[in-house]
Coordinates of C-alpha atoms in Angstrom, one line a residue:
M1 CA -104.8 -12.6 -114.5
M2 CA -107.6 -15.4 -116.2
F3 CA -106.7 -17.4 -119.0
Q4 CA -109.6 -18.2 -121.5
K5 CA -108.8 -20.6 -124.1
N6 CA -109.6 -20.1 -128.2
L7 CA -108.9 -21.9 -131.1
K8 CA -106.2 -19.8 -132.4
H9 CA -105.5 -18.2 -129.7
I10 CA -105.2 -18.0 -125.7
M11 CA -106.9 -14.8 -123.9
I12 CA -105.6 -13.1 -120.7
I13 CA -108.0 -11.4 -119.1
L14 CA -106.7 -8.6 -117.3
K15 CA -108.0 -6.6 -114.2
N16 CA -104.3 -4.6 -113.2
Y17 CA -103.7 -2.3 -116.0
S18 CA -103.9 1.2 -117.1
V19 CA -106.1 3.0 -120.0
V20 CA -103.8 5.2 -122.6
K21 CA -105.4 6.9 -125.1
K22 CA -102.9 7.8 -128.4
N23 CA -104.3 8.7 -131.4
D24 CA -107.8 8.0 -131.5
Y25 CA -107.2 4.3 -130.2
Y26 CA -106.9 2.9 -126.6
Y27 CA -104.0 1.0 -125.3
I28 CA -104.2 -1.5 -122.3
I29 CA -101.3 -1.7 -120.4
S30 CA -101.1 -4.2 -118.1
K31 CA -99.0 -3.7 -114.2
K32 CA -97.6 -6.8 -115.0
N33 CA -95.8 -9.0 -117.3
S34 CA -98.0 -11.9 -118.8
I35 CA -96.9 -15.4 -118.6
C36 CA -97.7 -18.4 -120.9
P37 CA -100.3 -20.6 -119.1
K38 CA -99.1 -23.3 -121.2
C39 CA -95.5 -23.0 -120.1
N40 CA -95.0 -20.4 -117.6
N41 CA -92.6 -18.3 -119.6
I42 CA -93.0 -14.6 -119.6
L43 CA -94.9 -13.5 -123.2
K44 CA -93.0 -11.0 -125.7
V45 CA -94.9 -8.5 -127.6
H46 CA -96.0 -10.0 -131.3
D47 CA -98.2 -7.4 -132.8
N48 CA -101.5 -5.9 -131.4
K49 CA -105.2 -6.3 -133.1
K50 CA -107.7 -3.7 -133.3
R51 CA -111.4 -4.0 -131.8
K52 CA -114.1 -2.2 -131.6
I53 CA -116.2 -1.5 -127.8
I54 CA -119.6 -0.5 -127.4
S55 CA -120.2 1.3 -124.1
I56 CA -123.3 1.7 -122.1
D57 CA -124.2 4.8 -124.2
G58 CA -123.4 3.7 -127.7
K59 CA -120.2 5.2 -127.4
V60 CA -117.6 3.1 -129.7
Y61 CA -114.0 2.6 -128.7
V62 CA -111.3 1.6 -130.7
F63 CA -108.5 -0.6 -128.7
K64 CA -105.4 -2.1 -130.0
L65 CA -104.9 -4.8 -127.7
R66 CA -101.4 -6.7 -127.5
R67 CA -101.1 -9.9 -129.2
L68 CA -98.2 -11.5 -127.4
K69 CA -96.4 -14.6 -128.6
C70 CA -94.4 -17.8 -126.1
K71 CA -91.1 -17.8 -127.5
N72 CA -91.1 -20.9 -126.0
C73 CA -94.6 -23.3 -127.3
K74 CA -95.0 -20.7 -130.0
T75 CA -98.7 -20.1 -128.6
L76 CA -100.1 -16.8 -129.3
H77 CA -102.5 -14.8 -126.5
I78 CA -104.3 -11.9 -126.7
E79 CA -104.6 -9.2 -123.4
L80 CA -108.1 -7.9 -122.6
P81 CA -109.3 -5.9 -120.2
D82 CA -111.9 -7.0 -117.5
I83 CA -113.9 -4.3 -119.3
I84 CA -114.3 -6.5 -122.0
I85 CA -116.2 -10.1 -122.5
P86 CA -114.6 -12.5 -124.9
Y87 CA -116.8 -12.7 -128.5
K88 CA -118.3 -10.0 -127.6
K89 CA -118.6 -6.3 -128.7
Y90 CA -120.8 -4.5 -126.2
S91 CA -118.6 -3.2 -122.9
K92 CA -119.4 -5.9 -119.7
D93 CA -121.5 -2.8 -118.4
A94 CA -123.3 -2.6 -121.5
I95 CA -124.1 -6.3 -121.2
E96 CA -124.7 -6.1 -117.4
S97 CA -127.1 -3.7 -117.8
A98 CA -129.2 -5.3 -119.9
L99 CA -129.5 -8.0 -118.5
F100 CA -130.9 -7.0 -115.1
N101 CA -133.0 -4.0 -116.0
K102 CA -130.3 -1.6 -114.3
K103 CA -131.3 2.5 -114.7
T104 CA -129.2 2.8 -117.3
S105 CA -130.3 2.1 -120.4
C106 CA -128.1 0.2 -123.3
Y107 CA -127.9 1.4 -126.6
A108 CA -128.3 -1.9 -128.3
E109 CA -130.8 -3.2 -130.1
N110 CA -133.6 -4.8 -129.0
S111 CA -132.7 -8.2 -130.9
T112 CA -129.0 -8.3 -129.4
I113 CA -130.7 -8.0 -126.0
Y114 CA -132.9 -10.4 -126.4
R115 CA -130.6 -12.6 -127.3
W116 CA -128.3 -12.0 -124.2
K117 CA -131.2 -12.8 -122.4
K118 CA -132.0 -16.3 -124.3
E119 CA -128.7 -17.2 -123.2
Y120 CA -128.5 -16.3 -119.8
L121 CA -131.4 -18.3 -119.0
N122 CA -130.9 -21.1 -121.7
N123 CA -126.6 -21.7 -121.1
K124 CA -126.0 -18.8 -118.8
K125 CA -123.0 -18.7 -121.4
I126 CA -122.6 -15.0 -121.4
M127 CA -122.6 -15.0 -117.6
D128 CA -120.5 -17.5 -117.0
K129 CA -117.8 -15.2 -118.8
I130 CA -118.9 -12.5 -116.7
S131 CA -118.5 -14.4 -113.4
Y132 CA -115.2 -15.3 -114.6
I133 CA -113.8 -12.7 -114.9
N134 CA -115.4 -11.5 -111.7
N135 CA -113.8 -14.3 -109.8
F136 CA -109.8 -13.1 -110.6

């Protein structure tokens, strides 16, 4: 499990989870209890948030991601699977494919791919997020 701070909540990046499809939505089920990184208490489900992700083949998947709340420090957290890069609407595989010119094509617009490459070359913002996820 990994944590990334956001102004509104803390993202918990999951590596150990299962995906369940129910009524056209994909749900991420963590195999462990999520712990608050601020105070180390077990988090309770608060609600969920819809998030659309575009895969490497251009298919759109709608995830319902759990938002969790710590009863002790009242902080909101959101669970993200490691296939989703925070703040990006394309999957991790799609972005990696576009950045490293893998044989599989990416369905992102050329301007989007250009922006990813520019971010990668200038300050590696995207790759920091990708490597941060891969290291946990």
